[in-house]
Amino acid sequence: MPVNIIVTVRKTMKHVATLNIFDDAASRSNPFNFRTAIISTRFYFVLLILSLITLVIFTSLSNENISITIRNPSEASYEYLLNTYSRTLSCQCSRTTIPYSDFTSTDIKYHPVCSSMFVSDDWIDCLLSPNMNTLYQADFRAFASTFFQLLAIYCSHAQRSINDALDDLRSETLLTPDVLSFQLLDTKVQAKSEFLQTSTANSLVRLLELVRSTTYTDTLYSAFQTSELLLKTTRDNGSITLIEVKVSLFPNGSTECECLITPTCSLPAGFFNGTDIGIYGGLTATLRVCIPIIVGWWRKRRINTRTEANPSTYDIQ
């Protein structure tokens, strides 16, 4: 029995060694061609075996994708699937558009001054005084009522602008064919919120610049005479002359600030004494009486107000 096995093995090896799948008349008649056909056969089988091995290895290492459909998953289930199968997970929305008002809420916090007594009508009326035109232009009492009235208007406009911006946000829709992750959705909402804040703030600043530039361009005359004064002078013949006096303020003691020609003119307000209209610091009583006559001689439409030589003439309380 062992002898037969050995004989069989030898015959098999001899058959493999002389195997020729490219056998033809040319290879049988020429020894060189016969040898070349045998080598080609061996090379062919080596390549075939290597290809089969590569195919088996690739097939064993490749992952098999199985599609599983989950109907109406909960939020927790979706978050788990997203974290586990983030590359292959696909979840289409039942609606491709959804209003921001369905999943967002806003909490607006205004400055406390906009809800304080300083913007109330009672406070503004309390600051009105019949003697405001007799005060120094930088005296806070001369324009306090209009200051808080402007503040109340600005607060009201800010609230109206913010409400309009929120209405626009609620009317907008989020467009997406697939369900967004919580992080991506939060990023989109935060970007929309930042854009809302920036655009609303810019609109309020533009409004302030518009009022300032309009006042400057149209040379509007202030009823509180903070930019110009109108003085009435009666001559001996009974004629009345109105004198337009430009108000010049010196906020830092050296730089002149004129609201008439500078739209951004500003200086700290205060409370001053001895600031009646027509009293010019540094001038004697005789010169003060003669100023209207001198102005009539000059025939000029505009003169500058006088500045006292001693700033301590006005005591700040």
mmCIF file of C-alpha atoms in Angstrom:
data_model
loop_
_atom_site.group_PDB
_atom_site.id
_atom_site.type_symbol
_atom_site.label_atom_id
_atom_site.label_comp_id
_atom_site.label_asym_id
_atom_site.label_seq_id
_atom_site.Cartn_x
_atom_site.Cartn_y
_atom_site.Cartn_z
ATOM 1 C CA MET A 1 0.000 0.000 0.000
ATOM 2 C CA PRO A 2 2.703 2.564 0.816
ATOM 3 C CA VAL A 3 4.472 1.641 -2.433
ATOM 4 C CA ASN A 4 1.381 2.427 -4.459
ATOM 5 C CA ILE A 5 1.050 5.818 -2.743
ATOM 6 C CA ILE A 6 4.653 6.673 -3.524
ATOM 7 C CA VAL A 7 4.198 5.642 -7.128
ATOM 8 C CA THR A 8 1.043 7.735 -7.383
ATOM 9 C CA VAL A 9 2.761 10.781 -5.918
ATOM 10 C CA ARG A 10 5.677 10.443 -8.302
ATOM 11 C CA LYS A 11 3.363 10.137 -11.284
ATOM 12 C CA THR A 12 1.445 13.215 -10.137
ATOM 13 C CA MET A 13 4.616 15.269 -9.701
ATOM 14 C CA LYS A 14 5.884 14.172 -13.097
ATOM 15 C CA HIS A 15 2.565 15.093 -14.653
ATOM 16 C CA VAL A 16 2.624 18.524 -13.017
ATOM 17 C CA ALA A 17 6.241 19.063 -14.072
ATOM 18 C CA THR A 18 5.389 18.264 -17.680
ATOM 19 C CA LEU A 19 1.968 19.940 -17.677
ATOM 20 C CA ASN A 20 1.517 22.032 -20.780
ATOM 21 C CA ILE A 21 -1.733 23.902 -21.348
ATOM 22 C CA PHE A 22 -0.240 25.582 -24.402
ATOM 23 C CA ASP A 23 0.351 22.271 -26.234
ATOM 24 C CA ASP A 24 0.312 22.539 -30.001
ATOM 25 C CA ALA A 25 2.116 21.089 -33.034
ATOM 26 C CA ALA A 26 4.926 23.682 -32.853
ATOM 27 C CA SER A 27 5.777 22.852 -29.226
ATOM 28 C CA ARG A 28 5.748 19.118 -29.881
ATOM 29 C CA SER A 29 8.089 19.365 -32.874
ATOM 30 C CA ASN A 30 10.577 21.796 -31.301
ATOM 31 C CA PRO A 31 12.176 21.055 -27.901
ATOM 32 C CA PHE A 32 12.753 24.772 -27.199
ATOM 33 C CA ASN A 33 9.149 25.629 -27.874
ATOM 34 C CA PHE A 34 8.066 22.702 -25.715
ATOM 35 C CA ARG A 35 10.198 23.930 -22.804
ATOM 36 C CA THR A 36 8.880 27.479 -23.222
ATOM 37 C CA ALA A 37 5.272 26.242 -23.162
ATOM 38 C CA ILE A 38 5.893 24.335 -19.898
ATOM 39 C CA ILE A 39 7.454 27.428 -18.220
ATOM 40 C CA SER A 40 4.540 29.560 -19.410
ATOM 41 C CA THR A 41 2.128 27.043 -17.933
ATOM 42 C CA ARG A 42 3.886 27.160 -14.554
ATOM 43 C CA PHE A 43 3.944 30.971 -14.596
ATOM 44 C CA TYR A 44 0.233 31.038 -15.454
ATOM 45 C CA PHE A 45 -0.698 28.822 -12.506
ATOM 46 C CA VAL A 46 1.477 30.868 -10.115
ATOM 47 C CA LEU A 47 -0.333 34.050 -11.114
ATOM 48 C CA LEU A 48 -3.683 32.281 -10.846
ATOM 49 C CA ILE A 49 -2.934 31.099 -7.314
ATOM 50 C CA LEU A 50 -1.724 34.571 -6.233
ATOM 51 C CA SER A 51 -4.872 36.157 -7.632
ATOM 52 C CA LEU A 52 -7.072 33.696 -5.771
ATOM 53 C CA ILE A 53 -5.193 34.344 -2.517
ATOM 54 C CA THR A 54 -5.544 38.132 -2.953
ATOM 55 C CA LEU A 55 -9.245 37.794 -3.667
ATOM 56 C CA VAL A 56 -9.793 35.640 -0.591
ATOM 57 C CA ILE A 57 -7.888 38.063 1.674
ATOM 58 C CA PHE A 58 -9.728 41.131 0.331
ATOM 59 C CA THR A 59 -13.088 39.410 0.707
ATOM 60 C CA SER A 60 -12.363 38.369 4.281
ATOM 61 C CA LEU A 61 -11.234 41.889 5.291
ATOM 62 C CA SER A 62 -13.998 43.902 3.607
ATOM 63 C CA ASN A 63 -16.977 45.057 5.706
ATOM 64 C CA GLU A 64 -20.413 44.132 4.677
ATOM 65 C CA ASN A 65 -22.901 47.019 4.711
ATOM 66 C CA ILE A 66 -26.334 46.143 5.907
ATOM 67 C CA SER A 67 -29.097 48.707 5.596
ATOM 68 C CA ILE A 68 -31.388 48.873 8.619
ATOM 69 C CA THR A 69 -34.365 51.216 8.657
ATOM 70 C CA ILE A 70 -35.683 52.530 11.991
ATOM 71 C CA ARG A 71 -39.048 54.240 11.853
ATOM 72 C CA ASN A 72 -39.590 57.364 13.982
ATOM 73 C CA PRO A 73 -36.531 57.042 16.246
ATOM 74 C CA SER A 74 -36.409 59.010 19.479
ATOM 75 C CA GLU A 75 -33.902 61.807 20.011
ATOM 76 C CA ALA A 76 -31.794 59.608 22.304
ATOM 77 C CA SER A 77 -31.777 56.779 19.742
ATOM 78 C CA TYR A 78 -30.755 59.152 16.980
ATOM 79 C CA GLU A 79 -27.900 60.588 19.067
ATOM 80 C CA TYR A 80 -26.663 57.057 19.806
ATOM 81 C CA LEU A 81 -26.808 56.026 16.148
ATOM 82 C CA LEU A 82 -25.108 59.262 15.110
ATOM 83 C CA ASN A 83 -22.226 58.705 17.523
ATOM 84 C CA THR A 84 -21.890 55.034 16.529
ATOM 85 C CA TYR A 85 -22.438 55.210 12.761
ATOM 86 C CA SER A 86 -21.635 58.821 11.956
ATOM 87 C CA ARG A 87 -20.209 57.981 8.506
ATOM 88 C CA THR A 88 -23.016 55.824 7.203
ATOM 89 C CA LEU A 89 -26.045 57.140 9.085
ATOM 90 C CA SER A 90 -28.640 58.790 6.901
ATOM 91 C CA CYS A 91 -31.821 60.250 8.337
ATOM 92 C CA GLN A 92 -34.077 62.160 5.989
ATOM 93 C CA CYS A 93 -36.462 64.739 7.364
ATOM 94 C CA SER A 94 -40.185 64.407 6.936
ATOM 95 C CA ARG A 95 -40.162 68.157 6.219
ATOM 96 C CA THR A 96 -37.278 69.896 4.467
ATOM 97 C CA THR A 97 -38.216 73.315 5.905
ATOM 98 C CA ILE A 98 -39.052 74.228 9.485
ATOM 99 C CA PRO A 99 -39.584 77.719 10.968
ATOM 100 C CA TYR A 100 -37.065 78.907 13.537
ATOM 101 C CA SER A 101 -39.953 79.718 15.860
ATOM 102 C CA ASP A 102 -40.687 75.973 16.207
ATOM 103 C CA PHE A 103 -37.397 75.156 17.933
ATOM 104 C CA THR A 104 -35.924 78.454 19.196
ATOM 105 C CA SER A 105 -36.826 80.843 21.991
ATOM 106 C CA THR A 106 -35.456 84.287 22.792
ATOM 107 C CA ASP A 107 -34.823 86.056 26.089
ATOM 108 C CA ILE A 108 -34.205 89.771 25.552
ATOM 109 C CA LYS A 109 -32.595 91.839 28.312
ATOM 110 C CA TYR A 110 -32.739 95.599 27.879
ATOM 111 C CA HIS A 111 -30.641 98.131 29.710
ATOM 112 C CA PRO A 112 -32.203 98.925 33.113
ATOM 113 C CA VAL A 113 -32.417 102.622 32.242
ATOM 114 C CA CYS A 114 -35.025 101.842 29.561
ATOM 115 C CA SER A 115 -37.415 100.602 32.253
ATOM 116 C CA SER A 116 -36.507 103.141 34.926
ATOM 117 C CA MET A 117 -38.228 106.349 35.988
ATOM 118 C CA PHE A 118 -35.716 108.392 33.967
ATOM 119 C CA VAL A 119 -37.667 107.738 30.744
ATOM 120 C CA SER A 120 -41.097 108.376 32.249
ATOM 121 C CA ASP A 121 -43.211 111.408 31.346
ATOM 122 C CA ASP A 122 -43.389 112.507 34.987
ATOM 123 C CA TRP A 123 -39.600 112.699 35.242
ATOM 124 C CA ILE A 124 -39.268 114.580 31.931
ATOM 125 C CA ASP A 125 -42.017 117.049 32.888
ATOM 126 C CA CYS A 126 -40.384 117.571 36.275
ATOM 127 C CA LEU A 127 -37.187 118.775 34.586
ATOM 128 C CA LEU A 128 -38.963 121.421 32.513
ATOM 129 C CA SER A 129 -38.321 124.942 33.775
ATOM 130 C CA PRO A 130 -39.384 128.350 32.390
ATOM 131 C CA ASN A 131 -35.900 129.712 33.140
ATOM 132 C CA MET A 132 -33.943 127.193 31.062
ATOM 133 C CA ASN A 133 -32.980 129.793 28.449
ATOM 134 C CA THR A 134 -31.238 131.855 31.101
ATOM 135 C CA LEU A 135 -28.766 129.092 31.947
ATOM 136 C CA TYR A 136 -25.295 128.492 30.587
ATOM 137 C CA GLN A 137 -25.356 126.220 27.523
ATOM 138 C CA ALA A 138 -23.251 123.551 29.270
ATOM 139 C CA ASP A 139 -25.509 123.586 32.338
ATOM 140 C CA PHE A 140 -27.271 120.242 32.616
ATOM 141 C CA ARG A 141 -30.483 121.918 33.725
ATOM 142 C CA ALA A 142 -30.691 123.729 30.375
ATOM 143 C CA PHE A 143 -31.248 120.547 28.371
ATOM 144 C CA ALA A 144 -32.016 117.852 30.963
ATOM 145 C CA SER A 145 -35.631 117.410 29.864
ATOM 146 C CA THR A 146 -34.723 117.018 26.189
ATOM 147 C CA PHE A 147 -31.854 114.691 27.098
ATOM 148 C CA PHE A 148 -34.130 112.239 28.895
ATOM 149 C CA GLN A 149 -36.824 112.682 26.251
ATOM 150 C CA LEU A 150 -34.301 111.671 23.592
ATOM 151 C CA LEU A 151 -33.237 108.750 25.787
ATOM 152 C CA ALA A 152 -36.861 107.600 26.062
ATOM 153 C CA ILE A 153 -37.297 107.831 22.282
ATOM 154 C CA TYR A 154 -34.077 105.911 21.728
ATOM 155 C CA CYS A 155 -35.156 103.159 24.143
ATOM 156 C CA SER A 156 -38.552 102.922 22.448
ATOM 157 C CA HIS A 157 -36.941 102.710 19.019
ATOM 158 C CA ALA A 158 -34.502 100.061 20.251
ATOM 159 C CA GLN A 159 -37.331 97.900 21.584
ATOM 160 C CA ARG A 160 -39.302 98.322 18.359
ATOM 161 C CA SER A 161 -36.257 97.471 16.221
ATOM 162 C CA ILE A 162 -35.495 94.376 18.287
ATOM 163 C CA ASN A 163 -39.112 93.210 18.120
ATOM 164 C CA ASP A 164 -39.097 93.652 14.341
ATOM 165 C CA ALA A 165 -35.834 91.715 14.087
ATOM 166 C CA LEU A 166 -37.272 88.896 16.219
ATOM 167 C CA ASP A 167 -40.381 88.764 14.034
ATOM 168 C CA ASP A 168 -38.150 88.447 10.981
ATOM 169 C CA LEU A 169 -36.187 85.651 12.663
ATOM 170 C CA ARG A 170 -39.332 83.736 13.611
ATOM 171 C CA SER A 171 -40.637 84.002 10.061
ATOM 172 C CA GLU A 172 -37.433 82.566 8.584
ATOM 173 C CA THR A 173 -37.156 78.827 7.922
ATOM 174 C CA LEU A 174 -34.335 76.330 8.273
ATOM 175 C CA LEU A 175 -33.814 74.380 5.053
ATOM 176 C CA THR A 176 -32.199 70.936 5.342
ATOM 177 C CA PRO A 177 -33.018 67.580 3.701
ATOM 178 C CA ASP A 178 -31.351 65.529 6.471
ATOM 179 C CA VAL A 179 -31.517 65.659 10.241
ATOM 180 C CA LEU A 180 -28.764 67.858 11.696
ATOM 181 C CA SER A 181 -26.717 66.927 14.718
ATOM 182 C CA PHE A 182 -27.209 68.941 17.883
ATOM 183 C CA GLN A 183 -23.786 70.580 17.514
ATOM 184 C CA LEU A 184 -24.395 71.614 13.913
ATOM 185 C CA LEU A 185 -27.890 72.887 14.683
ATOM 186 C CA ASP A 186 -26.581 74.887 17.654
ATOM 187 C CA THR A 187 -23.872 76.399 15.444
ATOM 188 C CA LYS A 188 -26.447 77.529 12.880
ATOM 189 C CA VAL A 189 -28.699 79.051 15.539
ATOM 190 C CA GLN A 190 -25.785 80.846 17.231
ATOM 191 C CA ALA A 191 -24.650 82.274 13.888
ATOM 192 C CA LYS A 192 -28.168 83.520 13.199
ATOM 193 C CA SER A 193 -28.356 85.057 16.693
ATOM 194 C CA GLU A 194 -25.013 86.847 16.329
ATOM 195 C CA PHE A 195 -26.077 88.234 12.957
ATOM 196 C CA LEU A 196 -29.322 89.466 14.518
ATOM 197 C CA GLN A 197 -27.484 91.249 17.339
ATOM 198 C CA THR A 198 -24.929 92.838 15.023
ATOM 199 C CA SER A 199 -27.444 94.043 12.432
ATOM 200 C CA THR A 200 -29.781 95.476 15.084
ATOM 201 C CA ALA A 201 -26.956 97.303 16.871
ATOM 202 C CA ASN A 202 -25.716 98.721 13.570
ATOM 203 C CA SER A 203 -29.203 99.986 12.701
ATOM 204 C CA LEU A 204 -29.400 101.851 16.028
ATOM 205 C CA VAL A 205 -25.988 103.415 15.464
ATOM 206 C CA ARG A 206 -26.975 104.443 11.939
ATOM 207 C CA LEU A 207 -30.103 106.106 13.323
ATOM 208 C CA LEU A 208 -28.030 108.170 15.748
ATOM 209 C CA GLU A 209 -25.642 109.146 12.961
ATOM 210 C CA LEU A 210 -28.594 110.098 10.740
ATOM 211 C CA VAL A 211 -30.068 112.405 13.389
ATOM 212 C CA ARG A 212 -26.667 113.937 14.046
ATOM 213 C CA SER A 213 -25.839 114.503 10.371
ATOM 214 C CA THR A 214 -29.342 115.854 9.607
ATOM 215 C CA THR A 215 -29.097 118.343 12.448
ATOM 216 C CA TYR A 216 -25.682 119.435 11.237
ATOM 217 C CA THR A 217 -26.482 119.570 7.499
ATOM 218 C CA ASP A 218 -29.801 121.414 7.843
ATOM 219 C CA THR A 219 -28.332 123.739 10.520
ATOM 220 C CA LEU A 220 -31.338 123.218 12.746
ATOM 221 C CA TYR A 221 -31.771 125.859 15.421
ATOM 222 C CA SER A 222 -32.139 124.450 18.923
ATOM 223 C CA ALA A 223 -34.975 125.828 21.009
ATOM 224 C CA PHE A 224 -32.674 125.584 24.018
ATOM 225 C CA GLN A 225 -30.034 127.728 22.274
ATOM 226 C CA THR A 226 -27.242 125.191 22.747
ATOM 227 C CA SER A 227 -25.736 125.940 19.328
ATOM 228 C CA GLU A 228 -26.792 129.531 18.621
ATOM 229 C CA LEU A 229 -28.341 132.454 20.486
ATOM 230 C CA LEU A 230 -30.833 134.995 19.196
ATOM 231 C CA LEU A 231 -30.478 138.328 20.998
ATOM 232 C CA LYS A 232 -32.971 141.148 20.510
ATOM 233 C CA THR A 233 -31.666 144.712 20.382
ATOM 234 C CA THR A 234 -33.912 147.815 20.351
ATOM 235 C CA ARG A 235 -32.403 150.958 18.829
ATOM 236 C CA ASP A 236 -33.236 154.566 19.604
ATOM 237 C CA ASN A 237 -35.534 154.822 16.598
ATOM 238 C CA GLY A 238 -37.595 151.906 17.886
ATOM 239 C CA SER A 239 -36.361 149.343 15.352
ATOM 240 C CA ILE A 240 -35.662 145.841 16.626
ATOM 241 C CA THR A 241 -32.608 143.889 15.497
ATOM 242 C CA LEU A 242 -32.096 140.156 16.030
ATOM 243 C CA ILE A 243 -28.469 139.159 16.519
ATOM 244 C CA GLU A 244 -27.392 135.581 15.827
ATOM 245 C CA VAL A 245 -24.619 134.594 18.209
ATOM 246 C CA LYS A 246 -22.581 131.428 17.686
ATOM 247 C CA VAL A 247 -21.973 129.420 20.856
ATOM 248 C CA SER A 248 -18.369 128.314 21.324
ATOM 249 C CA LEU A 249 -17.453 125.955 24.137
ATOM 250 C CA PHE A 250 -14.023 124.906 25.326
ATOM 251 C CA PRO A 251 -14.282 121.403 26.832
ATOM 252 C CA ASN A 252 -10.591 121.012 27.677
ATOM 253 C CA GLY A 253 -9.690 124.664 28.041
ATOM 254 C CA SER A 254 -7.918 124.947 24.684
ATOM 255 C CA THR A 255 -9.849 123.156 21.920
ATOM 256 C CA GLU A 256 -12.882 125.034 20.652
ATOM 257 C CA CYS A 257 -16.060 123.010 20.224
ATOM 258 C CA GLU A 258 -18.906 124.469 18.165
ATOM 259 C CA CYS A 259 -22.084 122.421 17.793
ATOM 260 C CA LEU A 260 -23.018 124.594 14.820
ATOM 261 C CA ILE A 261 -20.129 123.347 12.669
ATOM 262 C CA THR A 262 -19.085 120.122 14.419
ATOM 263 C CA PRO A 263 -21.765 117.372 14.553
ATOM 264 C CA THR A 264 -19.821 115.358 17.143
ATOM 265 C CA CYS A 265 -19.136 118.267 19.472
ATOM 266 C CA SER A 266 -19.513 117.118 23.069
ATOM 267 C CA LEU A 267 -18.310 118.040 26.531
ATOM 268 C CA PRO A 268 -19.210 117.073 30.098
ATOM 269 C CA ALA A 269 -22.271 118.842 31.479
ATOM 270 C CA GLY A 270 -22.419 120.393 34.930
ATOM 271 C CA PHE A 271 -24.279 122.772 37.192
ATOM 272 C CA PHE A 272 -23.124 126.396 37.017
ATOM 273 C CA ASN A 273 -23.888 129.671 38.794
ATOM 274 C CA GLY A 274 -23.919 133.196 37.345
ATOM 275 C CA THR A 275 -24.747 132.175 33.811
ATOM 276 C CA ASP A 276 -27.565 134.508 32.775
ATOM 277 C CA ILE A 277 -27.774 135.290 29.076
ATOM 278 C CA GLY A 278 -26.143 138.644 28.357
ATOM 279 C CA ILE A 279 -23.620 138.516 31.197
ATOM 280 C CA TYR A 280 -20.117 138.164 29.741
ATOM 281 C CA GLY A 281 -17.362 137.195 32.131
ATOM 282 C CA GLY A 282 -14.418 139.589 32.177
ATOM 283 C CA LEU A 283 -16.439 142.625 30.979
ATOM 284 C CA THR A 284 -17.544 145.559 33.094
ATOM 285 C CA ALA A 285 -21.193 146.536 33.325
ATOM 286 C CA THR A 286 -20.658 149.536 31.015
ATOM 287 C CA LEU A 287 -19.182 147.369 28.251
ATOM 288 C CA ARG A 288 -21.978 144.843 28.610
ATOM 289 C CA VAL A 289 -24.568 147.549 27.973
ATOM 290 C CA CYS A 290 -22.654 148.808 24.947
ATOM 291 C CA ILE A 291 -22.326 145.450 23.189
ATOM 292 C CA PRO A 292 -25.637 145.743 21.230
ATOM 293 C CA ILE A 293 -24.584 149.178 19.957
ATOM 294 C CA ILE A 294 -21.166 147.892 18.876
ATOM 295 C CA VAL A 295 -22.798 144.984 17.088
ATOM 296 C CA GLY A 296 -25.059 147.340 15.186
ATOM 297 C CA TRP A 297 -22.041 149.320 14.006
ATOM 298 C CA TRP A 298 -20.245 146.194 12.791
ATOM 299 C CA ARG A 299 -23.198 145.175 10.553
ATOM 300 C CA LYS A 300 -22.212 141.554 10.944
ATOM 301 C CA ARG A 301 -24.723 138.756 11.047
ATOM 302 C CA ARG A 302 -22.726 136.522 13.331
ATOM 303 C CA ILE A 303 -20.413 137.200 16.265
ATOM 304 C CA ASN A 304 -18.613 134.980 18.738
ATOM 305 C CA THR A 305 -19.551 134.835 22.389
ATOM 306 C CA ARG A 306 -17.036 136.055 24.906
ATOM 307 C CA THR A 307 -15.106 133.694 27.135
ATOM 308 C CA GLU A 308 -14.224 134.838 30.627
ATOM 309 C CA ALA A 309 -10.545 135.203 31.462
ATOM 310 C CA ASN A 310 -11.018 133.536 34.823
ATOM 311 C CA PRO A 311 -12.780 130.155 34.460
ATOM 312 C CA SER A 312 -13.476 130.105 38.186
ATOM 313 C CA THR A 313 -16.170 132.731 37.619
ATOM 314 C CA TYR A 314 -18.590 129.799 37.274
ATOM 315 C CA ASP A 315 -18.665 127.648 40.373
ATOM 316 C CA ILE A 316 -19.397 123.979 39.740
ATOM 317 C CA GLN A 317 -21.691 122.640 42.449
#
